[in-house]
mmCIF file of C-alpha atoms in Angstrom:
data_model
loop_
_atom_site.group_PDB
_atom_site.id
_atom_site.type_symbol
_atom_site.label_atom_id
_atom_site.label_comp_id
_atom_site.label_asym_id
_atom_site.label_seq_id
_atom_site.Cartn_x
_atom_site.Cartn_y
_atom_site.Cartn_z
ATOM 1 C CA UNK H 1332 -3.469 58.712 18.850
ATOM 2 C CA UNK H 1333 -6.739 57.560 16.839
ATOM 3 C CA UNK H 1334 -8.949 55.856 18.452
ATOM 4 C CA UNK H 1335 -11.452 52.967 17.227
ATOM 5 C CA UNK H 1336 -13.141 54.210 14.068
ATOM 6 C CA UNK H 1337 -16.502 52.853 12.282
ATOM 7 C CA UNK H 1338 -18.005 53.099 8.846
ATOM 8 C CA UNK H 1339 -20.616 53.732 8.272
ATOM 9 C CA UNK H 1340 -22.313 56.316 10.657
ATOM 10 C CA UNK H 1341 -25.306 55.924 9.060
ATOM 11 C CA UNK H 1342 -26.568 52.841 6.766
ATOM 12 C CA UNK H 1343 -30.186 52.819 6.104
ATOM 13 C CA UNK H 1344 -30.895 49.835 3.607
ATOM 14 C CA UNK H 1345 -34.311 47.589 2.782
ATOM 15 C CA UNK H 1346 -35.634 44.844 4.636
ATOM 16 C CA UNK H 1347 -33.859 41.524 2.507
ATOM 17 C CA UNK H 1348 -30.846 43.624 1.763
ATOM 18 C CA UNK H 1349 -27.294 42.788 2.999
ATOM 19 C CA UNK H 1350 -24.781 45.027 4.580
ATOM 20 C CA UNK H 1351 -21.270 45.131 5.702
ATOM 21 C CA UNK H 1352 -20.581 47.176 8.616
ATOM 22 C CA UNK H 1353 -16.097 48.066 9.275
ATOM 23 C CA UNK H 1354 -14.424 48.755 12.243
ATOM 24 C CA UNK H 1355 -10.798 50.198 12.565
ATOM 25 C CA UNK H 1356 -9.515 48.867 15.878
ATOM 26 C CA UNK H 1357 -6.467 51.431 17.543
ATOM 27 C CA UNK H 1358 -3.404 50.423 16.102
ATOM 28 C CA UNK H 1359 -1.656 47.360 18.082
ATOM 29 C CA UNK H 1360 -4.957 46.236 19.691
ATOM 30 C CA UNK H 1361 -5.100 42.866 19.623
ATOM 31 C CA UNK H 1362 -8.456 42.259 20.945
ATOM 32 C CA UNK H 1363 -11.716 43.461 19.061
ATOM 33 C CA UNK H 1364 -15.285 43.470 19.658
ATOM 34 C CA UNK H 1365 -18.436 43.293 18.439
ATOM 35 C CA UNK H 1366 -21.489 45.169 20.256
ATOM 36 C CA UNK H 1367 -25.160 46.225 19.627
ATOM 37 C CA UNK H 1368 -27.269 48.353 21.547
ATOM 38 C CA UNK H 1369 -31.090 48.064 20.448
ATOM 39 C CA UNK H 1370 -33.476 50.296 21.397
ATOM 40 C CA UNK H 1371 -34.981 48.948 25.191
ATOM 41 C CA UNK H 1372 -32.465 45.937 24.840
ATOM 42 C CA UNK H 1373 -29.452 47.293 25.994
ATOM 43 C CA UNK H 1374 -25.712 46.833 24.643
ATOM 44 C CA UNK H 1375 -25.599 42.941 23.561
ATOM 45 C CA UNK H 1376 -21.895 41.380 23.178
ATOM 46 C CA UNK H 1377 -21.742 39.867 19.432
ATOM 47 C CA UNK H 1378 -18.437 38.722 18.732
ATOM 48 C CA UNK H 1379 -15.278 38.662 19.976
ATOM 49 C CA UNK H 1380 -11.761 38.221 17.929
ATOM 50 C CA UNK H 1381 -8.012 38.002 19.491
ATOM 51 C CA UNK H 1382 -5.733 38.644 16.415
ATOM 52 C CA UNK H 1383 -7.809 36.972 13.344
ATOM 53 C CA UNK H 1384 -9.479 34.309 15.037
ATOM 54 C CA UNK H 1385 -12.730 34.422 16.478
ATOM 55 C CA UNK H 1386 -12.500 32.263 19.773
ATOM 56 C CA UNK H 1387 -16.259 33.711 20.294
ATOM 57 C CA UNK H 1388 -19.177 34.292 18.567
ATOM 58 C CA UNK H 1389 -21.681 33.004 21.273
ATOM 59 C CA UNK H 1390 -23.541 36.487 21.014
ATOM 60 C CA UNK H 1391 -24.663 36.195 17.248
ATOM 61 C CA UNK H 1392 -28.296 36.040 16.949
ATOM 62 C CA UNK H 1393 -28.888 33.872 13.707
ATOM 63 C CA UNK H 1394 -26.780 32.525 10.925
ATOM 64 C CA UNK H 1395 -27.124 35.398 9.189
ATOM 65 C CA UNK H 1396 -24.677 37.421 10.984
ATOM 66 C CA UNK H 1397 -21.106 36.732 10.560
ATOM 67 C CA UNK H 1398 -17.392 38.863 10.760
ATOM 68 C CA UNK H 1399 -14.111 38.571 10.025
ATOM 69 C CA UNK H 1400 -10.555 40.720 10.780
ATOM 70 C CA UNK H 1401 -8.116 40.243 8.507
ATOM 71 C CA UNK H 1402 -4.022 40.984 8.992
ATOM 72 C CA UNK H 1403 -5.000 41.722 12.599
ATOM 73 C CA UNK H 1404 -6.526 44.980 12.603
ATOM 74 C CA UNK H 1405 -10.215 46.136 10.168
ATOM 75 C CA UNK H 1406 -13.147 43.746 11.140
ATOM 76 C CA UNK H 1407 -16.060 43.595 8.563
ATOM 77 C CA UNK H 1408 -19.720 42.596 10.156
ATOM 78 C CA UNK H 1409 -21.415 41.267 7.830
ATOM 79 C CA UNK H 1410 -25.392 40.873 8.162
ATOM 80 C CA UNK H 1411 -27.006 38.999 5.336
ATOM 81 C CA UNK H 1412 -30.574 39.269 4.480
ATOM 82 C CA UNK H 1413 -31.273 42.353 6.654
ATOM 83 C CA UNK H 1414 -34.967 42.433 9.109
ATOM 84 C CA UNK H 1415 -36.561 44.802 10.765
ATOM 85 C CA UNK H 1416 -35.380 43.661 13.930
ATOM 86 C CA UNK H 1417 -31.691 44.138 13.113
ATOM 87 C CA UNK H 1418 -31.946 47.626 13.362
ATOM 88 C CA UNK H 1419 -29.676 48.967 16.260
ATOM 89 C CA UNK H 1420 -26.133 51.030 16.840
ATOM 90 C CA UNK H 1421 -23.592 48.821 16.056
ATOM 91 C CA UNK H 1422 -21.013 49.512 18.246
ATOM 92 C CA UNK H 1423 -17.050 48.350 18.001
ATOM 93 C CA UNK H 1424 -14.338 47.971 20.722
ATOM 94 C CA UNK H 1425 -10.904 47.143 21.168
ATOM 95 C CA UNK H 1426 -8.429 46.487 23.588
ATOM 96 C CA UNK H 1427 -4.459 46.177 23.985
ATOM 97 C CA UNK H 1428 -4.586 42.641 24.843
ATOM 98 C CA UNK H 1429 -7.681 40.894 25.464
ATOM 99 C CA UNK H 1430 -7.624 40.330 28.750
ATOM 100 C CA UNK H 1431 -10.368 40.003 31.331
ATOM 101 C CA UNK H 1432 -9.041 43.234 32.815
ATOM 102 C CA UNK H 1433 -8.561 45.282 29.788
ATOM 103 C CA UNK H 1434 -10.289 48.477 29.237
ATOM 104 C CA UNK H 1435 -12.388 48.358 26.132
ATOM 105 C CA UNK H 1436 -11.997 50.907 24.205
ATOM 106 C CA UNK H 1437 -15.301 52.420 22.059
ATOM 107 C CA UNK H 1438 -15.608 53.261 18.474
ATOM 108 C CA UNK H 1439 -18.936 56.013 17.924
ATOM 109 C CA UNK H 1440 -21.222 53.201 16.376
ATOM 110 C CA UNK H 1441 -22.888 52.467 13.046
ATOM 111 C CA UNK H 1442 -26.602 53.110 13.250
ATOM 112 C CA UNK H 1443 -28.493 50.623 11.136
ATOM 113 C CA UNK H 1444 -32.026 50.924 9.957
ATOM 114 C CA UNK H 1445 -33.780 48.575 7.973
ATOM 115 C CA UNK H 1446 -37.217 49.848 6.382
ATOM 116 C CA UNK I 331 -23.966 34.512 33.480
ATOM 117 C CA UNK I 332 -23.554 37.905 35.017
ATOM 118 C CA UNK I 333 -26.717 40.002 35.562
ATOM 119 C CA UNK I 334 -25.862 43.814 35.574
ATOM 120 C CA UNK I 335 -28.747 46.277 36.993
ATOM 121 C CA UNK I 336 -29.129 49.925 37.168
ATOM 122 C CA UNK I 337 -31.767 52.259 39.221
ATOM 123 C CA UNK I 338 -32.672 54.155 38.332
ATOM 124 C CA UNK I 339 -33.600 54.720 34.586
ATOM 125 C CA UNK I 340 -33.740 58.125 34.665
ATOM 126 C CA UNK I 341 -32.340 60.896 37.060
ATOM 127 C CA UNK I 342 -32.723 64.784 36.961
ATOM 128 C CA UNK I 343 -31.215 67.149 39.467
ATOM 129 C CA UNK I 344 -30.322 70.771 39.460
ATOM 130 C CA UNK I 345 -26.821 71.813 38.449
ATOM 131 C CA UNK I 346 -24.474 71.526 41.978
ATOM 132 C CA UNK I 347 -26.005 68.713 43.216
ATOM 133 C CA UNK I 348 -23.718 65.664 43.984
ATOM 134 C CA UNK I 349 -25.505 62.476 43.493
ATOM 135 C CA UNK I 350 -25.117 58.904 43.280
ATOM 136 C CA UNK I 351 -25.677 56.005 40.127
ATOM 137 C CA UNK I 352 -25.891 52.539 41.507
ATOM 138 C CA UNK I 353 -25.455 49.671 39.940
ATOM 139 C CA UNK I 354 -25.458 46.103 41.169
ATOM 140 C CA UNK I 355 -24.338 42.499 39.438
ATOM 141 C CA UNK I 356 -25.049 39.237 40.592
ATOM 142 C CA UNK I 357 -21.907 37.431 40.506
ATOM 143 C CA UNK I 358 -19.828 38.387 43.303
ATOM 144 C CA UNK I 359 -17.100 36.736 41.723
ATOM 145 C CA UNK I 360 -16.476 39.778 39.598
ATOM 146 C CA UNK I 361 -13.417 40.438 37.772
ATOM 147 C CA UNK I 362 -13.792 44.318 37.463
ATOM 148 C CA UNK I 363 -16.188 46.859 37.002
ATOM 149 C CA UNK I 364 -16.240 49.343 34.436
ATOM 150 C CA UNK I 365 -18.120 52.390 34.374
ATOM 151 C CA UNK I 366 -18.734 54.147 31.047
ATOM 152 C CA UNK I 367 -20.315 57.679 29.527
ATOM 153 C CA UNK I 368 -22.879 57.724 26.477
ATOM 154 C CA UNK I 369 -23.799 61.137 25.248
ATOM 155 C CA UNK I 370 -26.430 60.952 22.328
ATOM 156 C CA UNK I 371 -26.037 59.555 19.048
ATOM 157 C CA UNK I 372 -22.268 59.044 20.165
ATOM 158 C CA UNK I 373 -20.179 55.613 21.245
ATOM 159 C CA UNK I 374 -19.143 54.762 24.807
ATOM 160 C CA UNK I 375 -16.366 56.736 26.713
ATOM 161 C CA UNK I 376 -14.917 55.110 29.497
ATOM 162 C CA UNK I 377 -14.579 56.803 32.627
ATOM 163 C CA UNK I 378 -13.553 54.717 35.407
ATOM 164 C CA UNK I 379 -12.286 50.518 35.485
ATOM 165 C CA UNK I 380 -12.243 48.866 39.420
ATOM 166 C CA UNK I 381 -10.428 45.928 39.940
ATOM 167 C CA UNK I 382 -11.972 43.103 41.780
ATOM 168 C CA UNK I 383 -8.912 43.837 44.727
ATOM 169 C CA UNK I 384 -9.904 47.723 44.679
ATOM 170 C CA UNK I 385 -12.907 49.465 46.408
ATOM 171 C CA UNK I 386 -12.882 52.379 45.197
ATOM 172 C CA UNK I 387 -11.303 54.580 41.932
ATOM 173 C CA UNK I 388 -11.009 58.172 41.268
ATOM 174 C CA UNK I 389 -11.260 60.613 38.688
ATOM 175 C CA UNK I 390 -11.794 64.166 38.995
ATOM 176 C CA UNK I 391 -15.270 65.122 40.119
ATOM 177 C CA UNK I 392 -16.329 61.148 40.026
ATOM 178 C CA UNK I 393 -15.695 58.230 42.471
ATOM 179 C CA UNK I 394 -16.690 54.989 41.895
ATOM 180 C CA UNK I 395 -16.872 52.074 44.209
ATOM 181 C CA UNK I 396 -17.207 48.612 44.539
ATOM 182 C CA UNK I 397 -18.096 46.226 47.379
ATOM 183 C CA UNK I 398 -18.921 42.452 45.658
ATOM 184 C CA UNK I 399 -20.100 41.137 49.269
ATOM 185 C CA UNK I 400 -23.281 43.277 48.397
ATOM 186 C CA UNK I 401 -23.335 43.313 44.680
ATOM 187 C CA UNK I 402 -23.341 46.818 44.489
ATOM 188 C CA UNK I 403 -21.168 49.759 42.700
ATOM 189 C CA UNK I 404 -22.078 53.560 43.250
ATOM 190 C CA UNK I 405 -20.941 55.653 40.680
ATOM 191 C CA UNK I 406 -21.131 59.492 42.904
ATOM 192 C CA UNK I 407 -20.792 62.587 41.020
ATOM 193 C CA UNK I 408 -19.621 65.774 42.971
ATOM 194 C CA UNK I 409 -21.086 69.333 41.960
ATOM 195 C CA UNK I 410 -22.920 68.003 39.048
ATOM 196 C CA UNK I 411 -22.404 70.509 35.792
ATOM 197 C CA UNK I 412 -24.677 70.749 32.328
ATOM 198 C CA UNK I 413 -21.930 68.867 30.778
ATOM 199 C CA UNK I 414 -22.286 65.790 32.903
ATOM 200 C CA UNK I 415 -25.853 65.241 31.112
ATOM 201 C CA UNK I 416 -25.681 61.942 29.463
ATOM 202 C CA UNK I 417 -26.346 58.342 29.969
ATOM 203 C CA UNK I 418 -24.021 56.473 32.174
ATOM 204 C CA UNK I 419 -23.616 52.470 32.025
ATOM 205 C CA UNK I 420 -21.811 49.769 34.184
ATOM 206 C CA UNK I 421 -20.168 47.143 32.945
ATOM 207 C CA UNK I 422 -18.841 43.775 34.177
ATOM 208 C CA UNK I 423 -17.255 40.664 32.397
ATOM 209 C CA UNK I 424 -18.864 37.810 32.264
ATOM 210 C CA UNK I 425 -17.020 34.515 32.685
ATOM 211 C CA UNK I 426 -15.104 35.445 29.239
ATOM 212 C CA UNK I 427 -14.141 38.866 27.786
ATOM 213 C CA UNK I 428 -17.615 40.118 26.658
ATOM 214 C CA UNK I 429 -18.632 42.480 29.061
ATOM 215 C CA UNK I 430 -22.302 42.352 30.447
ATOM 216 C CA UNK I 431 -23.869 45.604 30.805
ATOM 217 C CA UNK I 432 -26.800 47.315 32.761
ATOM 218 C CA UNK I 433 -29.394 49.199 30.628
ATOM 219 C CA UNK I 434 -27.762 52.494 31.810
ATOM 220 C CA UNK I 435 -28.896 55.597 33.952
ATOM 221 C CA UNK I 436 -30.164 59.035 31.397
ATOM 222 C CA UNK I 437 -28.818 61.522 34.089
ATOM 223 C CA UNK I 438 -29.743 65.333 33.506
ATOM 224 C CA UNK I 439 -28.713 67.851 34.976
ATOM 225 C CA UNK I 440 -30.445 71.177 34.846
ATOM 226 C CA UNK I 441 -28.565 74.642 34.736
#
């Protein structure tokens, strides 16, 4: 079947800008995720939703990052006010049931560039 | 907080070769291990999950183990190919359902 996708691929915007980044979890995941992998940093965790709710969002940086999934299934990030420093692969995951022990499954990534 | 670690950075052997990616954590109290694939400008593919009750997991040419006493996981690759060429990544919880992962080892292997 489909697996996790993302859109955009490619989002370059302007420093001050805001942009909305989607992720299409596989169908009857009930876990999703929230990942971004900076260049030297490393894949950070973000957010992390079972269902609609967003039991945590310890990994968001500043206030001006937030998400939501709605009916279950698409997530929107949302990043308001875009820096320099925000610009990363924005990755997406999802898995059958949340659990500790569930695979994750990876979606390719938006790559984000802020001029 | 688990701390995930992997030596080294970089890695370049000649095609045939079997070699080894290690990767240690500091929380012995791991839940499971997952080991993952990253080919350029694409997202993660994962390749192999060990429980905390396993010590070792198989799939095709790759074997990955885990022994928490030490820390460690080996990720060993047998008769590398071209197409292994990639960066590969570890991967543990930590305390929640975020998983914690190591800044990766860029393997390449040389025809």
């Amino acid at each position: 079947g489909a697996g996790v996708s993302q859109s955009p691929s490619n989002k370059v915007t302007e420093k001050g800008k805001d942009v909305e980044l989607r992720c299409d979890p596989i169908s009857g995941h009930t876990a999703l995720y929230w990942y971004r992998q900076s260049l030297g940093q490393g894949l950070e965790f973000l957010i992390y939703f079972q269902g609609n709710s967003a039991p945590d969002k310890s990994g968001l940086p500043s206030d001006r990052f937030s998400a939501e999934r709605t009916g279950g299934s698409v997530s929107t990030l949302t990043i308001q006010r875009t820096q320099q420093e925000d610009s990363a692969v924005y990755l997406c995951a999802s898995s059958l049931a949340g659990s500790v022990g569930d695979t994750q499954y990876f979606g390719p990534g938006t790559r984000l560039t802020v001029l | 907080k688990q701390e995930v670690t992997q030596i080294p950075a970089a890695l370049s052997v000649p095609e045939g070769e079997n070699l080894v990616l290690n990767c240690s954590f500091t929380d012995s109290a791991i839940y499971n291990l997952q080991w993952f694939r990253q080919d350029p400008g694409k997202g993660l593919t994962s390749l192999l999950l060990i429980q905390s009750s396993q010590r070792e997991q198989t799939s095709g040419r790759l074997n990955a183990s885990l022994d928490k006493s030490s820390g460690r996981s080996t990720l060993y690759i047998a008769a590398s190919q071209p197409g292994d060429s990639a960066t590969y990544l570890c991967a543990a919880p930590s305390g929640g359902y975020a998983l914690n992962f190591g800044k990766g080892t860029s393997l390449l292997v040389t025809p």
